[in-house]
Coordinates of C-alpha atoms in Angstrom, one line a residue:
Chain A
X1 CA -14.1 -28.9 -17.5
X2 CA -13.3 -30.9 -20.7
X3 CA -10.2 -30.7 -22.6
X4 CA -10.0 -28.4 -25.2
X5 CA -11.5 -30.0 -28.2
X6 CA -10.3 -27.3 -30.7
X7 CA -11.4 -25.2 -32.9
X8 CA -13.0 -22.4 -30.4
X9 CA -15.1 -25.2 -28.5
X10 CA -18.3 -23.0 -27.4
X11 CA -18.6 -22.3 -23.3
X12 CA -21.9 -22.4 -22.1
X13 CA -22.4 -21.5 -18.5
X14 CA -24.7 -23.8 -16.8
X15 CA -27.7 -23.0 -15.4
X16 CA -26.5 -23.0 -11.9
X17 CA -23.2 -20.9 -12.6
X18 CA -25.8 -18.6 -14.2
X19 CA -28.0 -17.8 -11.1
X20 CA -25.4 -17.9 -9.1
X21 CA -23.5 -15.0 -10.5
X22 CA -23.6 -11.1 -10.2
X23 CA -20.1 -10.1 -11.5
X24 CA -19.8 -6.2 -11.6
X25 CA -19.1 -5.2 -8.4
X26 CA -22.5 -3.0 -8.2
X27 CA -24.1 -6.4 -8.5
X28 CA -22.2 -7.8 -6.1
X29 CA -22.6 -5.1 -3.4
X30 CA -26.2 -5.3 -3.8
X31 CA -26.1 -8.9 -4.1
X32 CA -23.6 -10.7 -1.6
X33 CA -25.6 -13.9 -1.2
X34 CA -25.2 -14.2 -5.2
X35 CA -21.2 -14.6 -4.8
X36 CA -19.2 -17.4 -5.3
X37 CA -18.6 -18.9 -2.2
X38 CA -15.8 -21.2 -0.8
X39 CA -17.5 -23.8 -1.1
X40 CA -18.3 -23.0 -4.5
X41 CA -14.9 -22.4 -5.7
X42 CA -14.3 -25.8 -3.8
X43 CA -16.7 -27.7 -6.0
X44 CA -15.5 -25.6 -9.1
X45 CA -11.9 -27.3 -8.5
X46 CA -13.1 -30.6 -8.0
X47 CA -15.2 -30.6 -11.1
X48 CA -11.7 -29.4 -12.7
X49 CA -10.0 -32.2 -11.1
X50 CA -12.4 -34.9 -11.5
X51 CA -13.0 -35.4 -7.7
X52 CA -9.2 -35.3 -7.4
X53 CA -7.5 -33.1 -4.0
X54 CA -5.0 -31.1 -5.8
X55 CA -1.5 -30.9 -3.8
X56 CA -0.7 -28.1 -2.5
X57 CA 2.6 -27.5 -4.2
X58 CA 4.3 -26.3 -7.5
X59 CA 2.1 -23.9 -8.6
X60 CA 2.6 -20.1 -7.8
X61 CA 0.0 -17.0 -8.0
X62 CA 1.7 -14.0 -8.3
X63 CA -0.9 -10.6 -7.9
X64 CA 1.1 -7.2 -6.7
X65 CA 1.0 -6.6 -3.0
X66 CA -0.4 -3.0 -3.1
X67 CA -4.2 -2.9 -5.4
X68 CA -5.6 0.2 -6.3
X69 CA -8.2 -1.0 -8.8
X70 CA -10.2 -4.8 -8.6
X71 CA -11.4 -4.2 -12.4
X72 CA -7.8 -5.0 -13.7
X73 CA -5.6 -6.6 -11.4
X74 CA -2.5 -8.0 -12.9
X75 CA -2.2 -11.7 -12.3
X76 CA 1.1 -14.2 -13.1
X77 CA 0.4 -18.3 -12.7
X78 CA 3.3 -20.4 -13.3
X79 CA 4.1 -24.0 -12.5
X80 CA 7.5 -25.9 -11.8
X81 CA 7.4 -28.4 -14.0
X82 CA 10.4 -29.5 -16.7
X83 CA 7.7 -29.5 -19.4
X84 CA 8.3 -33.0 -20.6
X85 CA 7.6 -36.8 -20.6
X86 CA 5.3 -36.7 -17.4
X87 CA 6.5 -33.6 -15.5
X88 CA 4.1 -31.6 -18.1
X89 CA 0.9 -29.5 -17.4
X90 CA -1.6 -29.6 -19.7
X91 CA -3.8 -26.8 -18.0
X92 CA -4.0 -24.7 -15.4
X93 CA -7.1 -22.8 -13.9
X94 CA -7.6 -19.9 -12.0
X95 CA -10.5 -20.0 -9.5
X96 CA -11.8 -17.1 -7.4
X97 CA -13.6 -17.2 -3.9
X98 CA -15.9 -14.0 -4.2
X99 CA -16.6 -13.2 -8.0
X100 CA -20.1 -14.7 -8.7
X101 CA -18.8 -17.5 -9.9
X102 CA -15.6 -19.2 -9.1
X103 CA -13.9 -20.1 -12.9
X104 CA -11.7 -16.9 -13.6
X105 CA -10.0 -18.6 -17.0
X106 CA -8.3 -21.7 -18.1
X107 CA -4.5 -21.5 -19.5
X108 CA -4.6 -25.3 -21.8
X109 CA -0.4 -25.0 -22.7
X110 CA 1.3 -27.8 -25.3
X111 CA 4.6 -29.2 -26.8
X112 CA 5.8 -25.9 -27.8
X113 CA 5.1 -24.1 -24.8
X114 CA 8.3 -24.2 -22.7
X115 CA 7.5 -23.4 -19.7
X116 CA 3.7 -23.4 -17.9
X117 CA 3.0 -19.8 -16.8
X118 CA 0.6 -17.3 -18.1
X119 CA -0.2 -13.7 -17.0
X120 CA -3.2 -11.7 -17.5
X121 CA -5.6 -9.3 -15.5
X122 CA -8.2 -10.3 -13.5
X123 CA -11.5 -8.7 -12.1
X124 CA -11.7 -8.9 -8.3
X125 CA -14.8 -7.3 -6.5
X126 CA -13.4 -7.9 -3.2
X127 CA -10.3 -8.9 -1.1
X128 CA -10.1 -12.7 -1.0
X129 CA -8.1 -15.7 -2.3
X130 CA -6.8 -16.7 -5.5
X131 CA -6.3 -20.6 -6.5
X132 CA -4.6 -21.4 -9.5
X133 CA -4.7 -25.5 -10.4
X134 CA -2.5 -27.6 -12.6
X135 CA -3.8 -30.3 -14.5
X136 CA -0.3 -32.7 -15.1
X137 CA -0.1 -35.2 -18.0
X138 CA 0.5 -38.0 -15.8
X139 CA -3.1 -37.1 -14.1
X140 CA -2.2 -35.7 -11.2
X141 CA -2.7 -32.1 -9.5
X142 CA -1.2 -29.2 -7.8
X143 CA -2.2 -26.4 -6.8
X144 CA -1.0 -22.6 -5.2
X145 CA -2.9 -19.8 -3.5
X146 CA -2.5 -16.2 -2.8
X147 CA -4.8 -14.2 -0.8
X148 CA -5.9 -10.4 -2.3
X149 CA -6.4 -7.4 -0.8
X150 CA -8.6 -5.1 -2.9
X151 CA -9.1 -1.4 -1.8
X152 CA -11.1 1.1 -3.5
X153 CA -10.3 4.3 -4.9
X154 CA -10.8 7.5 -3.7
X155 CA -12.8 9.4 -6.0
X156 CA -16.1 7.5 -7.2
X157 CA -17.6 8.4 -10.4
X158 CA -21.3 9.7 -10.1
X159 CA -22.2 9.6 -13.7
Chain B
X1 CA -19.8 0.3 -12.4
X2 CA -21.6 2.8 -10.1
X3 CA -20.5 3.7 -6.5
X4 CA -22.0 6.3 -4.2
X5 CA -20.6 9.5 -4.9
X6 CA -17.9 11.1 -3.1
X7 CA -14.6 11.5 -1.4
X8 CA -13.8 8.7 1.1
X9 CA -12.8 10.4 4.1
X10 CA -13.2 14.3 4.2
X11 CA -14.6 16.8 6.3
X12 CA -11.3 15.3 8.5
X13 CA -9.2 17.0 9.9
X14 CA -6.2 15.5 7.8
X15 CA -6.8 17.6 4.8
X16 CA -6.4 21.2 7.1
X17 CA -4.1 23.6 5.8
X18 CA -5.5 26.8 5.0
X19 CA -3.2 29.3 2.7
X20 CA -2.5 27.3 -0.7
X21 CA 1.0 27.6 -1.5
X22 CA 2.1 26.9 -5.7
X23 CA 4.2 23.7 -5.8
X24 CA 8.3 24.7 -6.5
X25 CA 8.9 24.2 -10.0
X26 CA 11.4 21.2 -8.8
X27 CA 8.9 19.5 -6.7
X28 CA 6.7 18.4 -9.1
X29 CA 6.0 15.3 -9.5
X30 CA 3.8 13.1 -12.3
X31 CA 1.2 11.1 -12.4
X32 CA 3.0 8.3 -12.3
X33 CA 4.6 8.9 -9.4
X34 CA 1.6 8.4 -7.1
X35 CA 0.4 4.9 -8.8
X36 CA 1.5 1.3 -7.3
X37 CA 4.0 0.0 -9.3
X38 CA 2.2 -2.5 -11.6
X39 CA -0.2 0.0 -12.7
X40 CA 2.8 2.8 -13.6
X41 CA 4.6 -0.6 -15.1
X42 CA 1.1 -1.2 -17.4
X43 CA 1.8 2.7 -18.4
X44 CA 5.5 2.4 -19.5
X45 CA 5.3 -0.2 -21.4
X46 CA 3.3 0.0 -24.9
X47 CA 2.7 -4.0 -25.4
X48 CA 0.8 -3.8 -22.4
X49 CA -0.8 -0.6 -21.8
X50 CA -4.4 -0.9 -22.1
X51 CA -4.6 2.4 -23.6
X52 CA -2.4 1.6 -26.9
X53 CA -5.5 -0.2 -28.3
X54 CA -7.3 3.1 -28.3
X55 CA -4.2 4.9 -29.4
X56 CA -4.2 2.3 -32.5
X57 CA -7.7 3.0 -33.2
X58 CA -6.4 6.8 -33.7
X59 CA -3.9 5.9 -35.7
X60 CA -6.1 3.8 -38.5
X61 CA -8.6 7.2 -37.7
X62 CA -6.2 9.4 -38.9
X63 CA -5.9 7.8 -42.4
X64 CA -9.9 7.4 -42.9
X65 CA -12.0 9.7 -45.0
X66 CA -14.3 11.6 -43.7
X67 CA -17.4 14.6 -44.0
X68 CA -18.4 16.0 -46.9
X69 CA -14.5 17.1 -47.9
X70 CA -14.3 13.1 -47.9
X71 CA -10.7 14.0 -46.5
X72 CA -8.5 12.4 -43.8
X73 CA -6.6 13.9 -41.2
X74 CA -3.5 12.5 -43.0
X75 CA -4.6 14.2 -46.4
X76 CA -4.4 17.5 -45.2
X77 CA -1.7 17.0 -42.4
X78 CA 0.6 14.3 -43.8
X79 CA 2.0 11.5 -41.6
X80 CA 1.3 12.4 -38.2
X81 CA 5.0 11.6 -36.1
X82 CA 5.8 14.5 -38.4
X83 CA 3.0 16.9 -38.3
X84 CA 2.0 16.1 -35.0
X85 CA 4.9 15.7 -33.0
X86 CA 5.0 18.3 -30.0
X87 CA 1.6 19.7 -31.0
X88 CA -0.3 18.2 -28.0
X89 CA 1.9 19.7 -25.7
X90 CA 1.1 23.1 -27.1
X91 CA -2.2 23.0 -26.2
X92 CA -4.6 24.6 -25.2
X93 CA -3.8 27.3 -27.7
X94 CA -5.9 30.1 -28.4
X95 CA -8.3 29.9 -31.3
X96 CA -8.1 33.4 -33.7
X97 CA -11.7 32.3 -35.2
X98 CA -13.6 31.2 -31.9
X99 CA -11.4 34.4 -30.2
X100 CA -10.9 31.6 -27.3
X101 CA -8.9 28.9 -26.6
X102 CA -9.5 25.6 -27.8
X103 CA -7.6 22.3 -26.0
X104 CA -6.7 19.4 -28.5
X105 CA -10.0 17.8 -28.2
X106 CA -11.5 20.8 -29.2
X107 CA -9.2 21.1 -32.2
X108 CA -9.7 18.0 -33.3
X109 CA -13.4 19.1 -33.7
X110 CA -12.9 22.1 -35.4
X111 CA -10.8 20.4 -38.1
X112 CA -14.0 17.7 -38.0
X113 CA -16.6 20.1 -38.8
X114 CA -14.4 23.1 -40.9
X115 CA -12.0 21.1 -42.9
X116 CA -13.7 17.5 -43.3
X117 CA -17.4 18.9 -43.6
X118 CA -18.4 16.2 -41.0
X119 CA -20.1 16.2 -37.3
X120 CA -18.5 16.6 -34.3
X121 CA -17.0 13.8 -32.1
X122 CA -19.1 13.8 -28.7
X123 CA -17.3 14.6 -25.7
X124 CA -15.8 11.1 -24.6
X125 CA -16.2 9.6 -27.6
X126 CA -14.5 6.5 -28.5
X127 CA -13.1 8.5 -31.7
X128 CA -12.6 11.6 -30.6
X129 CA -10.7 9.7 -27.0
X130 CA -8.2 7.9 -29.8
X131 CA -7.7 10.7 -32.0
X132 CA -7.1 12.7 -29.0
X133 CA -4.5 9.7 -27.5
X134 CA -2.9 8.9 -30.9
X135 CA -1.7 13.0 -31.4
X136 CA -1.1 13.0 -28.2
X137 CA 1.5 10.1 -28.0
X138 CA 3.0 11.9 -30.7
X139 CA 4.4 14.3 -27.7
X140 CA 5.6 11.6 -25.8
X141 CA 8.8 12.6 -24.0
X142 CA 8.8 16.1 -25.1
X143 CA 8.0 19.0 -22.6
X144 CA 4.8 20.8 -21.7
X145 CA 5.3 24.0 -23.7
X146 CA 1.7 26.4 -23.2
X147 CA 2.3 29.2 -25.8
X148 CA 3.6 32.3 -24.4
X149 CA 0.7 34.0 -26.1
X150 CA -0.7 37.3 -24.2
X151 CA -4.4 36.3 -25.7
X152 CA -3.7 33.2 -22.5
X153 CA -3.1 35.3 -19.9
X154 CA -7.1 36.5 -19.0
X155 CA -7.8 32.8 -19.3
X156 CA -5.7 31.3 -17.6
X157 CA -5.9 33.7 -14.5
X158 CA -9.8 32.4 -14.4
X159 CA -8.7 29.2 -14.9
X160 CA -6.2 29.9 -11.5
X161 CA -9.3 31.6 -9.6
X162 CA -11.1 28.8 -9.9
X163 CA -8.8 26.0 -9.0
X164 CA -8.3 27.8 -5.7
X165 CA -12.0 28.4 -5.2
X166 CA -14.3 26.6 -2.4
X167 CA -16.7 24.3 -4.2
X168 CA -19.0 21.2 -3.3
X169 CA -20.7 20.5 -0.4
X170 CA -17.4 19.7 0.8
X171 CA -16.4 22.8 0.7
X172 CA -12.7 22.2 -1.0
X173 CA -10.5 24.0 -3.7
X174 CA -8.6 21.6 -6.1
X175 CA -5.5 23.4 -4.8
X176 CA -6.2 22.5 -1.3
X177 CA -5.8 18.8 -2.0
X178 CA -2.9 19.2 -5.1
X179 CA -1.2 21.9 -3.9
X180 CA -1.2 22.0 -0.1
X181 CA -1.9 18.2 0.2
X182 CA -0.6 16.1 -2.2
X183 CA 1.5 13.0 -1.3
X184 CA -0.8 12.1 1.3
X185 CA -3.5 9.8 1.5
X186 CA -7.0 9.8 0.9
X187 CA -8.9 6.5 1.5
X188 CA -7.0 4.0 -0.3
X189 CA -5.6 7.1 -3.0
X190 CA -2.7 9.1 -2.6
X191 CA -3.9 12.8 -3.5
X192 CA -1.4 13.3 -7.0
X193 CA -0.7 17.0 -8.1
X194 CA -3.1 16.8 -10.8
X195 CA -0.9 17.4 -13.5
X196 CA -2.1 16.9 -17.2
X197 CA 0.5 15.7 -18.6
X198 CA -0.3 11.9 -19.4
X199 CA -4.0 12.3 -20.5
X200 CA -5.7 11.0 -22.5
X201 CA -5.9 8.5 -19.8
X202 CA -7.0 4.3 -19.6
X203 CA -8.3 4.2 -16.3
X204 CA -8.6 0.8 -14.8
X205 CA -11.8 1.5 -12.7
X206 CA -13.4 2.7 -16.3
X207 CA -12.6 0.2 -18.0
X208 CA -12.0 1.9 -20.8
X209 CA -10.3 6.2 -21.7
X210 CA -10.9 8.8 -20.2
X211 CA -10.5 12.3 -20.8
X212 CA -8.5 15.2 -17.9
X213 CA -12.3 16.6 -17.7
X214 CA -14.0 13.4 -16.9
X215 CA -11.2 13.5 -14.3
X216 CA -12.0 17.0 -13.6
X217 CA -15.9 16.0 -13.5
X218 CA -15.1 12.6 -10.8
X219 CA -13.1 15.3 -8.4
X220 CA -16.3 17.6 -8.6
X221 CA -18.4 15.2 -7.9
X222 CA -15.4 14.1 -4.8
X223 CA -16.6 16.9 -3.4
X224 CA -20.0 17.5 -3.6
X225 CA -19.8 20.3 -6.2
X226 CA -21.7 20.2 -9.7
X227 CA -20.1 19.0 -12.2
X228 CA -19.4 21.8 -15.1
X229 CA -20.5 20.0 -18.3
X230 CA -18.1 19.0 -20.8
X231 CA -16.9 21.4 -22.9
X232 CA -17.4 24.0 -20.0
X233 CA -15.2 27.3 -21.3
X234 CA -14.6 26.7 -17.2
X235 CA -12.8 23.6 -17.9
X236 CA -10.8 25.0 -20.4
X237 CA -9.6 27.8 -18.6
X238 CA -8.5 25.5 -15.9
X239 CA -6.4 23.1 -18.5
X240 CA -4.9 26.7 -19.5
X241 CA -3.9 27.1 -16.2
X242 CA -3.0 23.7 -15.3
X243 CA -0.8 23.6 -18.8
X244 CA 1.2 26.6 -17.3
X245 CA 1.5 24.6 -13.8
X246 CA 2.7 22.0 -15.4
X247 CA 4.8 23.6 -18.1
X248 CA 8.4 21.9 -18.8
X249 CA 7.1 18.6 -17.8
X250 CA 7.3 15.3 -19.6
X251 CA 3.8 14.2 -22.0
X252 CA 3.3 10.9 -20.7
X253 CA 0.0 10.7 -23.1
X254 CA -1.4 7.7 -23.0
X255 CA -1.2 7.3 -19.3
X256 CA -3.0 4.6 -17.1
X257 CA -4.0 5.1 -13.9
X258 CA -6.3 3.1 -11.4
Chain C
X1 CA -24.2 -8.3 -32.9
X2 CA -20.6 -8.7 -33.4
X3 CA -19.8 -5.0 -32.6
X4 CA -17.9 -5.2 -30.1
X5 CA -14.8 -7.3 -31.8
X6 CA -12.1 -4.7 -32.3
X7 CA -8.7 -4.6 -32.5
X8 CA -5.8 -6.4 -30.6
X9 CA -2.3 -5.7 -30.2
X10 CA -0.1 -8.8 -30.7
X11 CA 3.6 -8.4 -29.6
X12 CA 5.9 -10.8 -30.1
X13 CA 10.2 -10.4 -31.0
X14 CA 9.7 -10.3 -35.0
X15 CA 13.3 -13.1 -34.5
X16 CA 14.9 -15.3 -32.0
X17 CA 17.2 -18.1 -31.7
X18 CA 16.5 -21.5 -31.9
X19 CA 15.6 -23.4 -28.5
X20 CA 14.9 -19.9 -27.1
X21 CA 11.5 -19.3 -25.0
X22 CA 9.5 -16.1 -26.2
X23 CA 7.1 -14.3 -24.8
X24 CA 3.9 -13.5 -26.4
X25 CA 1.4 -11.1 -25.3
X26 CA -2.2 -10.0 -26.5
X27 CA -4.3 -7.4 -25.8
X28 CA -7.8 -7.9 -26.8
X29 CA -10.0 -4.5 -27.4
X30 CA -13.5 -6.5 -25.8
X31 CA -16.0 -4.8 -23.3
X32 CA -16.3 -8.3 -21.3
X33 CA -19.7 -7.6 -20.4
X34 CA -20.2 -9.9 -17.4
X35 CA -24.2 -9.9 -17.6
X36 CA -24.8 -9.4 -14.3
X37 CA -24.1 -5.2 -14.7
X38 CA -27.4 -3.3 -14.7
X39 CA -28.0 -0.3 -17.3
X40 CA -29.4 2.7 -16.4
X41 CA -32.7 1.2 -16.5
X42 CA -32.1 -1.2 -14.0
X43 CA -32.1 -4.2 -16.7
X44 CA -29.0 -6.3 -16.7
X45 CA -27.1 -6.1 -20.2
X46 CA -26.5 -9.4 -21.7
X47 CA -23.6 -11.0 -21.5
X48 CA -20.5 -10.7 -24.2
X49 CA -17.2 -12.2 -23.6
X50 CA -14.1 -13.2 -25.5
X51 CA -14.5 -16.8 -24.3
X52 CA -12.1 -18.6 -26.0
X53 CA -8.4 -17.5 -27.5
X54 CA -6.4 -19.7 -29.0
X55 CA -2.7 -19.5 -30.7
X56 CA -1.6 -21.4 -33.7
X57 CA 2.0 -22.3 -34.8
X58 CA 2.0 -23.8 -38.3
X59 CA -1.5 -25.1 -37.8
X60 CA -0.5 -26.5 -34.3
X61 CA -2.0 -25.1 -31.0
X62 CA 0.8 -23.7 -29.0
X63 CA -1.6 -21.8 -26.1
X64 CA -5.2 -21.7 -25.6
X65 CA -7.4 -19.5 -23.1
X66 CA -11.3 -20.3 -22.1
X67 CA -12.3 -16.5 -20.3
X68 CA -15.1 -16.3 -17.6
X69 CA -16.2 -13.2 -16.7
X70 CA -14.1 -12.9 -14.3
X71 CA -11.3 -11.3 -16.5
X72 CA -10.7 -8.1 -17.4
X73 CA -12.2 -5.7 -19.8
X74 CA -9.7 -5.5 -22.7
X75 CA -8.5 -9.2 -22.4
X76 CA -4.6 -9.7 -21.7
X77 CA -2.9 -12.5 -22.2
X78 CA 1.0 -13.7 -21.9
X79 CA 2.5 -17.0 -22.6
X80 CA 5.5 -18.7 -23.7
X81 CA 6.8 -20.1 -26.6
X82 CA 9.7 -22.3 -27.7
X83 CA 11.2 -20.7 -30.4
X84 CA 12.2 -24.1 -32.7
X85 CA 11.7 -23.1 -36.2
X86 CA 10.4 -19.8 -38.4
X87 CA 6.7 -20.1 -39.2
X88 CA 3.0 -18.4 -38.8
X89 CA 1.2 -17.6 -36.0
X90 CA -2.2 -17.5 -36.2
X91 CA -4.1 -16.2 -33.0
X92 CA -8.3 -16.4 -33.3
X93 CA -10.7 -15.5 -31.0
X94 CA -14.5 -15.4 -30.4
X95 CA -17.1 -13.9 -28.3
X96 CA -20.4 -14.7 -27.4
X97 CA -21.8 -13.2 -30.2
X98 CA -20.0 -16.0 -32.0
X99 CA -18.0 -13.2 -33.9
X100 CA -14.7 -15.0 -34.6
X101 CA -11.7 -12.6 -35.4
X102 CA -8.3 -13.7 -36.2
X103 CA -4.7 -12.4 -36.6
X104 CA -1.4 -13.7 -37.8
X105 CA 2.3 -13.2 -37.3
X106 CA 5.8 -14.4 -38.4
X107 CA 8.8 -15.3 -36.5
X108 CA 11.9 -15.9 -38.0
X109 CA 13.9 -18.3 -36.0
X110 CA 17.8 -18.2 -36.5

């Protein structure tokens, strides 16, 4: 994962995060040996981290308790972190364990930011865990978890 | 996204009462009220409600030009929050030239093809979805007010037959799971009154809006039954009815819901 | 094919007070196709996503997002902002298609 050369950098999957997905969770029932694995989103974080083990500390995933619906699921990252000299994050990245592939997005924050936490809504096909992972200035890495429980509505559309 | 059709859990024996009883007037409960908390939060508040994009879209909609009459909505009507307020909540209303009535997607058309010269909207139409959500938000807060019009009252006693008739493979009445079962749990849902109040609706599981007779369509299909096609004058009858049974109650339009 | 970029709804407090931390959100209208979702025809559609969101403050990146399938159709983003002087927001976008969209804002900072 490079850093952010600006303006709108192009992302290009690579061929291997290409066969290994299947997002839409149609694709992924069909499919389950196209998932993201652990292992995947293990290697995804590393590659992130340049090899680094992120600590496990500082960094929070906040994602509702009770999920009705995996196609929108309201997700709140934010790291401790005083936001300047050293004690800044650069970036943070959400990864996910069972999407077909493990990068959910990357938050890149600056100067002006104030304070490292972002909130958005993720897909999530199934129930499973959530790791968010903060880049620091002084090169160093945290990271938080949260596991997900995703059920499924009642009344399936047949059209 | 595609799953196998059908109702999670039925045929139980959870869903058994017989006789269908009308809710009391001060037991009813919206929507909302049966949605986790985020997703009722992602409803109540307009810089994050999925369905205010759509609503916009109505909005710049309502100013273009359209049809043959090259008119807009706003030519004819003026500024909507004006001419619109309260209007959605009126609806359905009956229709003197189609001697039926019409529900506000169904107006909208009729003001497409008579006054702007131009085609209909499809059913589910992105345009005709944002048109319907933008006049509809223009009723937000304001009560469910069906016209005390006699020309209703045939309609909306089919529209009553038929939410308390058998259908589907499944063999259920809508008013056996909103009236006689609501609160309660079905699979990972809670069974809501299935009041119309907030719709046009985003629906996270869509993706995208909605309209109460794609919702009407999804519980057919729950239970096995064929869906009636949009449109249906059986689907309008039953928002005639369900207008009534909701009468009084706050327009939520647009809502969100899972 | 740069039909699906649409509109967004950028909120932000129109003023704040100097050394205060804002909240921004936007709300991207974008089918995120994931390109792994079969038509009716059994053929996968192609891939479209907002991949990239960025937010400018006088010409400075405050925020950036890169987007994997993964989120949500109708993008939504929050972040933070100290409030230090009044200025221009800019906030661009693209999608696969390469079609780049863009939007700007002014704060007023008291």
């Amino acid at each position: 994962m490079t850093q952010n050369p600006s303006p709108l950098p192009s992302y290009t999957p690579t061929r291997r995060q290409m066969i290994a997905a299947g997002t839409g969770f149609a694709a992924l029932m069909l499919a389950p040996s196209a998932q993201a694995t652990t292992q995947e989103m293990e290697k995804a974080i590393l590659a992130f981290t340049g090899g680094v083990k992120p600590r496990e500390s500082r960094v929070t995933v906040d994602i509702p308790v009770l999920l009705e619906s995996g196609a929108s699921v309201p997700t709140k990252v934010s790291v401790e972190s005083a936001m300047q000299g050293d004690d800044f994050v650069t970036s943070l990245a959400l990864f996910n364990e069972k999407n077909p592939q493990p990068n959910v997005a990357v938050f890149h924050f600056s100067a002006r930011s104030g304070q490292a936490t972002a909130q958005t809504r993720i897909r999530l096909g199934d129930s499973q865990k959530i790791v968010a992972v903060a880049k620091m200035r002084d090169g160093s890495y945290y990271m938080g978890a949260i596991e997900v429980i995703v059920t499924l509505p009642a009344c399936a559309e047949d059209a | 996204m595609r799953r196998a059709g059908g109702f999670v859990v039925l045929g139980s024996a959870c869903l058994a009462s017989l006789a269908s009883a009308e809710i009391p007037l001060d037991q009813r409960k919206s929507g909302a009220d049966f949605i986790s908390a985020a997703t009722r939060a992602m409803q109540e508040d307009d810089t994050a409600n999925p369905a205010m994009l759509s609503t916009l879209d109505g909005e710049s909609m309502w100013n273009e030009k359209a049809g043959g009459a090259q008119k807009s909505c706003g030519d004819c009507h003026g500024p909507a929050p004006k001419s619109m307020k309260g209007v959605a909540a009126r609806y359905p209303a009956y229709n003197v030239a189609r001697q039926a009535p019409v529900d506000l997607s169904g107006q909208i058309n009729a003001c497409r093809t008579d006054q702007q010269k131009a085609e209909a909207f499809k059913p589910e139409s992105a345009q005709l979805l944002a048109l319907s959500a933008y006049i509809g938000s223009q009723s937000r807060g304001l009560p469910v007010s069906p016209p005390d019009d006699a020309r209703l009252a045939s309609f909306r006693a089919r529209g009553e037959a038929l939410w308390s008739q058998r259908i589907g493979q499944l063999n259920f009445s809508c008013a056996q799971c909103h009236d006689d079962n609501w609160g309660k749990r079905l699979g990972s849902a809670l069974i809501p009154q299935a009041h119309p109040n907030a719709y046009p609706i985003y629906r996270l599981d869509w993706q995208g809006m909605g309209s109460l007779q794609r919702r009407f369509r999804n519980c057919m299909s729950g239970v096995r039954a064929e869906a009636y096609p949009y449109g249906a004058q059986e689907f309008i009858d039953l928002e005639v009815f369900l207008a009534h049974r909701a009468r009084g109650m706050p327009v939520e339009t647009p809502g969100v819901r899972p | 094919m740069a039909g699906n970029m649409g509109r967004a709804l950028i909120s932000l407090p129109a003023k704040a007070k100097r050394g205060d931390v804002i909240e921004i959100r936007a709300m991207i209208a974008h089918p995120m196709e994931t390109g792994f979702r079969p038509d009716s025809q059994g053929r996968l559609v192609a891939r479209d996503i907002v991949n990239r969101f960025e937010c400018l403050f006088e010409g400075e990146q405050v925020f950036a997002c890169d987007l994997f399938p993964a989120m949500s159709a109708n993008p939504y983003l929050s972040f933070t902002m100290r409030a230090d002087m009044s200025g221009e927001l800019v906030f661009r976008w693209r999608d696969d298609s390469g079609a780049l969209s863009e939007e700007k804002r002014r704060i007023e900072v008291e």
